[in-house]
CSV table of C-alpha atoms in Angstrom, one decimal:
chain,number,residue,atom,x,y,z
A,1,MET,CA,141.3,133.8,72.1
A,2,PRO,CA,143.1,130.7,70.8
A,3,THR,CA,141.6,129.1,67.7
A,4,ALA,CA,141.2,125.3,67.6
A,5,ASP,CA,139.9,122.9,65.0
A,6,SER,CA,137.1,120.6,66.4
A,7,VAL,CA,138.0,117.0,66.2
A,8,SER,CA,135.1,114.6,66.7
A,9,VAL,CA,136.4,111.0,66.6
A,10,PHE,CA,133.1,109.6,67.8
A,11,ALA,CA,130.8,111.5,65.4
A,12,GLU,CA,129.7,108.6,63.1
A,13,GLY,CA,126.7,106.3,63.7
A,14,THR,CA,123.3,106.6,65.2
A,15,PHE,CA,122.6,108.5,68.4
A,16,GLU,CA,122.5,105.2,70.4
A,17,GLU,CA,125.8,104.1,68.9
A,18,GLN,CA,127.5,107.5,69.7
A,19,ILE,CA,126.3,107.4,73.3
A,20,GLN,CA,127.4,103.9,73.7
A,21,GLU,CA,130.9,104.9,72.5
A,22,LEU,CA,130.8,107.8,75.1
A,23,VAL,CA,129.9,105.4,77.8
A,24,ASP,CA,132.6,103.0,76.9
A,25,TYR,CA,135.2,105.8,76.9
A,26,ALA,CA,134.0,107.3,80.2
A,27,THR,CA,134.3,103.9,81.9
A,28,ARG,CA,137.4,102.7,80.2
A,29,SER,CA,139.6,102.9,83.2
A,30,SER,CA,137.0,101.5,85.6
A,31,PRO,CA,137.2,97.9,87.0
A,32,GLY,CA,135.5,95.3,84.8
A,33,ASP,CA,132.5,94.9,87.0
A,34,GLU,CA,131.8,98.6,87.1
A,35,ARG,CA,132.1,98.8,83.3
A,36,ALA,CA,129.6,96.0,83.0
A,37,THR,CA,127.2,97.7,85.4
A,38,ALA,CA,127.5,101.0,83.6
A,39,SER,CA,126.9,99.3,80.2
A,40,GLN,CA,123.8,97.5,81.5
A,41,SER,CA,122.4,100.7,83.1
A,42,PHE,CA,122.8,102.5,79.8
A,43,ARG,CA,121.0,99.7,77.9
A,44,ASP,CA,118.2,99.9,80.4
A,45,ILE,CA,117.8,103.6,79.7
A,46,ILE,CA,117.7,103.3,75.9
A,47,LYS,CA,115.6,100.2,75.9
A,48,PRO,CA,112.2,101.3,74.6
A,49,ALA,CA,109.0,100.3,76.4
A,50,GLU,CA,106.5,98.3,74.4
A,51,GLY,CA,105.0,100.5,71.8
A,52,ALA,CA,107.4,103.4,72.5
A,53,LYS,CA,109.0,105.6,69.9
A,54,PRO,CA,112.5,104.9,68.8
A,55,ILE,CA,115.1,106.8,70.8
A,56,GLU,CA,116.0,109.0,67.9
A,57,GLU,CA,112.4,110.4,68.1
A,58,ASP,CA,112.2,110.4,72.0
A,59,GLN,CA,113.7,113.6,73.3
A,60,GLU,CA,113.3,112.6,77.0
A,61,ARG,CA,115.1,109.3,76.6
A,62,LYS,CA,117.9,111.0,74.7
A,63,ARG,CA,118.3,113.4,77.5
A,64,ASN,CA,118.3,110.6,80.1
A,65,ALA,CA,120.9,108.7,78.1
A,66,LEU,CA,123.2,111.8,77.8
A,67,THR,CA,122.7,112.6,81.5
A,68,PHE,CA,123.9,109.2,82.3
A,69,VAL,CA,127.1,109.8,80.3
A,70,LEU,CA,127.6,113.2,82.0
A,71,ASP,CA,127.3,111.6,85.4
A,72,GLN,CA,130.0,109.1,84.4
A,73,THR,CA,132.4,111.9,83.3
A,74,LYS,CA,134.6,112.5,86.3
A,75,SER,CA,137.9,113.1,84.5
A,76,LEU,CA,139.5,113.6,81.1
A,77,GLY,CA,139.5,109.8,80.7
A,78,ASP,CA,142.2,107.3,79.8
A,79,GLY,CA,142.8,108.2,76.1
A,80,SER,CA,145.0,110.2,73.7
A,81,GLU,CA,144.6,113.9,73.3
A,82,GLN,CA,142.6,113.3,70.1
A,83,GLU,CA,140.3,111.0,71.9
A,84,ILE,CA,139.8,113.4,74.8
A,85,GLU,CA,139.0,116.3,72.5
A,86,GLY,CA,136.7,114.1,70.4
A,87,TYR,CA,134.9,112.8,73.5
A,88,PHE,CA,134.1,116.3,74.9
A,89,ASN,CA,133.3,117.8,71.5
A,90,LEU,CA,130.6,115.1,70.9
A,91,LEU,CA,129.4,115.5,74.5
A,92,PHE,CA,129.0,119.2,74.0
A,93,SER,CA,127.4,118.8,70.6
A,94,HIS,CA,124.6,116.6,72.1
A,95,LEU,CA,124.3,118.8,75.2
A,96,LEU,CA,123.7,122.0,73.2
A,97,THR,CA,121.3,120.1,70.9
A,98,LEU,CA,119.1,118.5,73.6
A,99,TRP,CA,118.7,121.5,76.0
A,100,PRO,CA,118.1,125.2,75.3
A,101,THR,CA,121.2,127.2,76.2
A,102,ASN,CA,119.4,129.2,78.8
A,103,SER,CA,117.9,126.2,80.6
A,104,PRO,CA,118.9,125.3,84.2
A,105,GLU,CA,119.8,121.8,83.2
A,106,ILE,CA,122.4,122.9,80.7
A,107,LYS,CA,123.9,125.4,83.1
A,108,HIS,CA,124.3,122.6,85.7
A,109,HIS,CA,125.8,120.2,83.2
A,110,VAL,CA,128.2,122.8,81.7
A,111,SER,CA,129.3,123.8,85.2
A,112,SER,CA,130.0,120.1,86.1
A,113,LEU,CA,132.0,119.6,83.0
A,114,LEU,CA,134.0,122.7,83.5
A,115,ASP,CA,134.9,121.5,87.0
A,116,VAL,CA,136.3,118.4,85.4
A,117,LEU,CA,138.3,120.3,82.8
A,118,THR,CA,139.8,122.8,85.2
A,119,SER,CA,140.8,120.3,87.9
A,120,SER,CA,142.5,117.7,85.6
A,121,PRO,CA,146.3,117.1,85.6
A,122,SER,CA,148.4,119.9,84.1
A,123,GLU,CA,150.0,117.6,81.5
A,124,HIS,CA,146.8,117.8,79.4
A,125,SER,CA,146.8,121.6,79.4
A,126,SER,CA,146.9,122.0,75.6
A,127,VAL,CA,143.9,119.7,75.0
A,128,ARG,CA,142.0,121.4,77.8
A,129,TYR,CA,142.5,124.8,76.1
A,130,ARG,CA,141.1,123.4,72.9
A,131,VAL,CA,138.2,121.6,74.5
A,132,ILE,CA,137.1,124.7,76.5
A,133,SER,CA,137.7,126.9,73.5
A,134,ASN,CA,135.6,124.6,71.3
A,135,LEU,CA,132.7,124.8,73.8
A,136,PHE,CA,133.0,128.6,73.9
A,137,ASN,CA,132.9,128.9,70.2
A,138,ALA,CA,130.0,126.4,69.9
A,139,THR,CA,127.7,128.4,72.2
A,140,PRO,CA,125.7,131.3,70.8
A,141,ARG,CA,127.4,134.7,71.0
A,142,ASN,CA,124.8,136.1,73.3
A,143,SER,CA,124.6,133.1,75.6
A,144,ALA,CA,125.2,133.6,79.3
A,145,LEU,CA,127.0,130.2,79.2
A,146,ARG,CA,130.0,132.0,77.7
A,147,LEU,CA,130.7,133.7,81.0
A,148,PRO,CA,131.5,130.5,83.0
A,149,ILE,CA,133.2,128.9,80.0
A,150,TYR,CA,135.7,131.7,79.5
A,151,THR,CA,136.2,132.1,83.2
A,152,ALA,CA,137.2,128.4,83.2
A,153,LEU,CA,139.6,129.1,80.4
A,154,LEU,CA,141.2,131.9,82.4
A,155,LYS,CA,141.6,129.6,85.4
A,156,VAL,CA,143.3,126.9,83.4
A,157,ALA,CA,145.7,129.5,81.7
A,158,ALA,CA,146.5,131.3,85.0
A,159,ASN,CA,147.1,128.0,86.9
A,160,ASN,CA,149.6,126.9,84.2
A,161,GLY,CA,151.3,130.3,83.8
A,162,GLU,CA,150.1,130.5,80.2
A,163,LEU,CA,147.7,133.4,80.2
A,164,HIS,CA,149.5,134.9,77.2
A,165,THR,CA,148.2,132.0,75.0
A,166,LEU,CA,144.6,133.5,75.3
A,167,ARG,CA,145.7,136.8,73.6
A,168,LEU,CA,143.1,138.5,75.6
A,169,SER,CA,142.3,142.1,74.5
A,170,LYS,CA,140.3,144.8,76.0
A,171,LYS,CA,138.4,145.1,72.8
A,172,ASP,CA,137.3,141.4,73.0
A,173,ILE,CA,136.2,141.8,76.6
A,174,GLU,CA,134.1,144.9,75.8
A,175,GLN,CA,132.5,143.1,72.9
A,176,TRP,CA,131.7,140.0,74.9
A,177,LEU,CA,130.1,142.0,77.7
A,178,GLN,CA,127.9,143.8,75.2
A,179,GLU,CA,126.8,140.5,73.6
A,180,TRP,CA,126.3,138.2,76.6
A,181,ASP,CA,123.0,138.1,78.3
A,182,ILE,CA,124.2,138.6,81.8
A,183,SER,CA,123.6,140.9,84.7
A,184,GLY,CA,125.6,143.9,85.8
A,185,GLU,CA,126.8,142.0,88.8
A,186,GLU,CA,128.0,139.1,86.6
A,187,ARG,CA,129.8,141.6,84.3
A,188,SER,CA,131.7,142.9,87.3
A,189,GLN,CA,132.6,139.5,88.6
A,190,PHE,CA,133.9,138.5,85.2
A,191,LEU,CA,136.2,141.6,85.1
A,192,LYS,CA,137.3,140.7,88.6
A,193,SER,CA,138.3,137.2,87.5
A,194,ILE,CA,140.4,138.7,84.7
A,195,VAL,CA,142.2,141.0,87.2
A,196,ASP,CA,142.8,138.1,89.5
A,197,ALA,CA,144.2,136.0,86.7
A,198,PHE,CA,146.7,138.6,85.7
A,199,ILE,CA,147.7,139.2,89.3
A,200,GLN,CA,148.2,135.4,89.7
A,201,SER,CA,150.3,135.4,86.5
A,202,ASP,CA,152.5,138.1,87.9
A,203,GLN,CA,151.4,140.7,85.4
A,204,PRO,CA,150.4,143.6,87.6
A,205,GLU,CA,150.6,146.3,84.9
A,206,THR,CA,148.0,144.5,82.8
A,207,ALA,CA,146.0,143.7,85.9
A,208,TYR,CA,145.9,147.4,86.7
A,209,HIS,CA,144.3,148.4,83.4
A,210,HIS,CA,141.6,145.7,83.8
A,211,THR,CA,141.2,146.9,87.4
A,212,LEU,CA,140.1,150.3,86.1
A,213,SER,CA,137.4,148.6,84.0
A,214,TYR,CA,136.3,146.4,87.0
A,215,VAL,CA,136.0,149.4,89.4
A,216,SER,CA,134.2,151.4,86.8
A,217,SER,CA,131.6,148.6,86.4
A,218,LEU,CA,130.7,148.7,90.1
A,219,PRO,CA,127.9,151.0,91.4
A,220,SER,CA,129.6,153.5,93.7
A,221,SER,CA,127.0,152.6,96.4
A,222,SER,CA,127.8,148.8,96.3
A,223,PRO,CA,129.6,147.2,99.2
A,224,GLU,CA,132.4,146.1,97.0
A,225,SER,CA,133.1,149.5,95.4
A,226,GLN,CA,135.2,151.1,98.2
A,227,SER,CA,137.3,147.9,98.7
A,228,ALA,CA,137.9,147.7,94.9
A,229,ALA,CA,138.8,151.4,94.8
A,230,VAL,CA,141.3,151.0,97.6
A,231,ASP,CA,142.8,148.0,95.9
A,232,ALA,CA,143.1,149.9,92.6
A,233,ILE,CA,144.9,152.8,94.4
A,234,ALA,CA,147.3,150.5,96.1
A,235,LEU,CA,148.1,148.7,92.9
A,236,ALA,CA,148.7,152.0,91.1
A,237,LEU,CA,151.1,153.1,93.8
A,238,ARG,CA,152.9,149.8,93.8
A,239,LEU,CA,153.7,149.9,90.1
A,240,PRO,CA,157.1,151.5,89.6
A,241,SER,CA,156.4,152.6,86.0
A,242,LEU,CA,152.9,154.0,86.5
A,243,PHE,CA,152.8,157.8,86.7
A,244,ASP,CA,149.4,158.6,85.3
A,245,PHE,CA,146.9,158.7,88.2
A,246,ASP,CA,144.3,160.8,86.4
A,247,PRO,CA,142.2,157.7,85.3
A,248,LEU,CA,141.7,156.8,89.0
A,249,PHE,CA,140.2,160.2,89.8
A,250,LYS,CA,137.7,159.7,87.0
A,251,LEU,CA,136.2,156.7,88.7
A,252,ASP,CA,133.1,157.3,90.9
A,253,ALA,CA,134.1,154.6,93.3
A,254,VAL,CA,137.6,156.1,93.9
A,255,VAL,CA,136.1,159.6,94.4
A,256,SER,CA,133.6,158.1,96.9
A,257,ALA,CA,136.5,156.7,98.9
A,258,GLN,CA,137.9,160.2,99.6
A,259,ASP,CA,137.7,159.6,103.3
A,260,HIS,CA,140.0,156.6,103.1
A,261,GLU,CA,143.6,157.1,104.2
A,262,LEU,CA,145.0,155.8,100.9
A,263,PHE,CA,143.0,158.4,98.9
A,264,SER,CA,145.0,161.2,100.7
A,265,LEU,CA,148.2,159.4,99.6
A,266,LEU,CA,147.0,159.3,96.0
A,267,GLN,CA,146.4,163.1,96.2
A,268,VAL,CA,150.0,163.5,97.3
A,269,PHE,CA,151.2,161.8,94.1
A,270,PHE,CA,148.7,163.7,92.0
A,271,ASN,CA,149.8,167.2,93.0
A,272,SER,CA,152.4,167.3,95.8
A,273,GLY,CA,156.0,166.3,96.5
A,274,LEU,CA,158.5,164.6,98.7
A,275,PRO,CA,157.9,166.7,101.9
A,276,GLU,CA,154.1,165.9,101.7
A,277,LEU,CA,154.9,162.2,101.1
A,278,ASN,CA,157.2,162.0,104.1
A,279,SER,CA,154.6,163.8,106.2
A,280,TRP,CA,151.9,161.3,105.1
A,281,LEU,CA,154.1,158.3,105.9
A,282,GLU,CA,154.9,159.7,109.4
A,283,SER,CA,151.2,160.0,110.0
A,284,HIS,CA,150.4,156.5,108.8
A,285,PRO,CA,153.2,154.3,110.1
A,286,ALA,CA,151.4,151.0,109.4
A,287,ALA,CA,150.4,151.8,105.9
A,288,LEU,CA,153.4,150.5,104.1
A,289,GLU,CA,153.0,146.9,105.4
A,290,LYS,CA,149.2,147.1,105.3
A,291,TYR,CA,149.0,148.0,101.6
A,292,GLU,CA,152.3,146.2,100.5
A,293,LEU,CA,154.0,149.5,99.6
A,294,ASP,CA,157.7,150.0,99.4
A,295,ARG,CA,159.0,153.4,100.8
A,296,ALA,CA,162.0,153.6,98.5
A,297,GLN,CA,159.9,153.0,95.5
A,298,LEU,CA,157.3,155.6,96.6
A,299,GLU,CA,160.1,158.1,97.1
A,300,ARG,CA,161.5,157.4,93.7
A,301,LYS,CA,158.1,157.8,92.0
A,302,ILE,CA,157.3,161.1,93.8
A,303,ARG,CA,160.8,162.5,92.9
A,304,LEU,CA,160.3,161.6,89.2
A,305,LEU,CA,156.8,163.2,89.2
A,306,SER,CA,158.2,166.3,90.9
A,307,PHE,CA,161.0,166.5,88.4
A,308,ALA,CA,158.5,166.3,85.5
A,309,SER,CA,156.3,169.0,87.1
A,310,LEU,CA,159.4,171.2,87.5
A,311,GLY,CA,160.3,170.5,83.9
A,312,PHE,CA,156.8,171.4,82.7
A,313,ALA,CA,157.3,174.9,84.2
A,314,HIS,CA,160.6,175.3,82.2
A,315,VAL,CA,159.6,173.9,78.8
A,316,GLY,CA,161.7,175.7,76.2
A,317,HIS,CA,164.1,177.0,78.9
A,318,ASP,CA,167.1,175.9,81.0
A,319,LEU,CA,166.3,174.2,84.3
A,320,PRO,CA,169.3,174.7,86.7
A,321,TYR,CA,170.6,171.7,88.5
A,322,SER,CA,170.4,173.5,91.8
A,323,GLU,CA,166.7,173.9,91.5
A,324,VAL,CA,166.2,170.3,90.7
A,325,ALA,CA,168.4,169.3,93.7
A,326,SER,CA,166.4,171.5,96.0
A,327,ILE,CA,163.0,170.2,94.9
A,328,LEU,CA,164.1,166.5,94.9
A,329,GLN,CA,166.1,166.9,98.1
A,330,ILE,CA,169.2,165.3,96.6
A,331,GLU,CA,172.9,166.2,96.2
A,332,LEU,CA,173.9,168.3,93.2
A,333,SER,CA,176.1,165.5,92.0
A,334,GLU,CA,173.0,163.2,91.7
A,335,VAL,CA,170.9,165.5,89.5
A,336,GLU,CA,172.2,164.1,86.2
A,337,LYS,CA,171.4,160.5,87.3
A,338,TRP,CA,167.8,161.6,88.1
A,339,ALA,CA,167.6,163.5,84.9
A,340,ILE,CA,168.5,160.4,82.9
A,341,ASP,CA,166.0,158.4,84.9
A,342,VAL,CA,163.1,160.8,84.3
A,343,ILE,CA,164.0,161.0,80.6
A,344,ARG,CA,163.9,157.2,80.4
A,345,THR,CA,160.4,157.1,81.9
A,346,GLY,CA,159.2,159.3,79.1
A,347,LEU,CA,158.0,162.0,81.5
A,348,LEU,CA,160.4,164.5,80.1
A,349,SER,CA,162.8,165.1,77.3
A,350,GLY,CA,165.7,167.5,77.2
A,351,LYS,CA,169.4,168.0,76.9
A,352,LEU,CA,171.9,168.0,79.8
A,353,SER,CA,174.7,170.5,79.9
A,354,GLN,CA,177.5,170.0,82.4
A,355,THR,CA,179.0,173.3,81.3
A,356,THR,CA,176.0,175.4,82.4
A,357,GLN,CA,174.9,172.9,85.0
A,358,SER,CA,171.4,172.9,83.6
A,359,LEU,CA,168.9,170.8,81.7
A,360,HIS,CA,167.3,172.4,78.6
A,361,VAL,CA,163.7,171.1,78.6
A,362,TYR,CA,162.1,170.2,75.2
A,363,ARG,CA,159.0,168.6,76.5
A,364,SER,CA,157.6,167.5,79.9
A,365,SER,CA,154.4,165.9,81.2
A,366,ALA,CA,152.0,167.5,83.6
A,367,ARG,CA,150.5,165.3,86.4
A,368,THR,CA,147.1,167.0,85.8
A,369,PHE,CA,145.8,169.5,83.3
A,370,GLU,CA,143.8,172.1,85.0
A,371,ARG,CA,143.5,175.9,85.1
A,372,GLU,CA,147.2,176.4,86.0
A,373,GLN,CA,148.4,174.2,83.2
A,374,TRP,CA,146.1,175.8,80.7
A,375,GLU,CA,147.4,179.2,81.6
A,376,ALA,CA,151.0,178.0,81.2
A,377,LEU,CA,150.1,176.6,77.8
A,378,GLU,CA,148.5,179.9,76.8
A,379,LYS,CA,151.6,181.8,77.6
A,380,ARG,CA,153.7,179.4,75.5
A,381,LEU,CA,151.3,179.7,72.6
A,382,VAL,CA,151.4,183.5,72.8
A,383,ALA,CA,155.2,183.4,72.8
A,384,TRP,CA,155.3,180.9,70.0
A,385,LYS,CA,152.9,183.1,67.9
A,386,ALA,CA,155.1,186.2,68.6
A,387,GLY,CA,158.2,184.2,67.5
A,388,LEU,CA,156.5,183.1,64.3
A,389,ALA,CA,155.4,186.7,63.6
A,390,SER,CA,159.1,187.8,64.0
A,391,VAL,CA,160.2,185.1,61.6
A,392,LEU,CA,157.6,186.2,59.0
A,393,GLU,CA,158.9,189.8,59.3
A,394,VAL,CA,162.4,188.6,58.7
A,395,VAL,CA,161.4,186.5,55.6
A,396,THR,CA,159.3,189.4,54.2
A,397,SER,CA,162.0,191.9,54.7
A,398,ALA,CA,164.5,189.6,53.0
A,399,GLN,CA,162.2,189.1,50.0
A,400,LYS,CA,161.9,192.9,49.6
A,401,ARG,CA,165.6,193.3,49.7
A,402,GLY,CA,165.9,190.5,47.1
A,403,ASN,CA,168.7,188.5,48.8
A,404,GLY,CA,168.9,185.0,50.2
A,405,SER,CA,169.9,185.9,53.8
A,406,GLY,CA,166.3,185.8,55.0
A,407,ALA,CA,166.1,182.0,55.5
A,408,GLY,CA,169.2,182.0,57.7
A,409,GLU,CA,168.0,184.9,59.7
A,410,ALA,CA,164.6,183.2,60.1
A,411,VAL,CA,166.2,180.0,61.4
A,412,GLN,CA,168.2,182.1,63.9
A,413,GLN,CA,165.0,183.8,65.0
A,414,VAL,CA,163.2,180.5,65.5
A,415,THR,CA,166.1,179.2,67.6
A,416,GLN,CA,166.1,182.3,69.7
A,417,THR,CA,162.4,181.9,70.6
A,418,GLY,CA,163.3,178.5,72.1
A,419,GLU,CA,159.6,177.6,72.9
A,420,SER,CA,157.9,174.3,72.6
A,421,VAL,CA,154.1,173.9,72.9
A,422,GLN,CA,154.0,170.1,73.0
A,423,VAL,CA,152.7,169.0,76.4
A,424,ASP,CA,151.4,165.8,77.9
A,425,ALA,CA,149.5,164.7,80.9
A,426,ALA,CA,151.5,162.1,82.9
């Protein structure tokens, strides 16, 4: 959230003088006769009836006077950025003072002002950020008004390609949603607006992470849940650097969409390979265009995931090029290129050997971590334990003999075990 210092250039004087200044500014660019009419209308509002209280003591007349100014506010006005910021800051100050923040009147007025601020020319983007930020910071932390205010800020930033200026974090979002007095439906809608803003700003990776929060916020029985789940699956499949699909399967809305065609494609990426992908694509010829998927990109992703799964089964051992070529359905001469690619993604780490035509796997990611993966991990732990026991025997024997050869032998023994127990889920 960008910080901004409040600048109130109209803050001096009595209430009547301040509102008169606001009226003059709001009508500055109007024709002379319209300015005169507006000025007279304002004087009629503030003119006390015989025996009436002064306007400073008359809440209703103060509200009527400010409402008149709000009705005149159709744009940022014809002024400098300092004047624009000061005008809206003073307007917001009186608005938050004259009406409770949960009243229908203030919701209406804030909505109208946000429309003005989000539809104004782009050359005033910096002052609009400050003005909307000032309003956000001026409202109570638990106020429902913060929802439309921040949504407006998102709109301005996304429309100007400057979403990064908000420095929006997941921590901030979670805190706000806990504080704001809003409904579950409004929470979901706010999360959706964040997703849309990042999609509009061509930041699909960030949008995907917020999509998970959005889908999670929807009741699985709601009409929007399946559509949102399908959109989340499609976005995950489109992202070339996303290989961890496990968070999707933890969402009730996604699991509830198991009868949808895209769910079966997601399962292919979760635990199958290239043959299953090709079979699915043959059975769903219209899917690529329908969900904006790229076949070459899908094939690359499934090959990399298959490579990582193969590597997981060979951690601590040599993986022959021929086996990689067979699983990935590529030429033997292409294996090293794919090995470099999978290492760059972080799915696997190892050392290539042209002499032995193999890849020694140090570490590899599992697409899922279920019974089969736990059993593989157990075997590695047992082998590692046995290797450590052998090392301990060598060191103990060397100590008994009273010579220094034990350390070298122990290192050799560790090298010979060749096992690694470091595993990751993709």
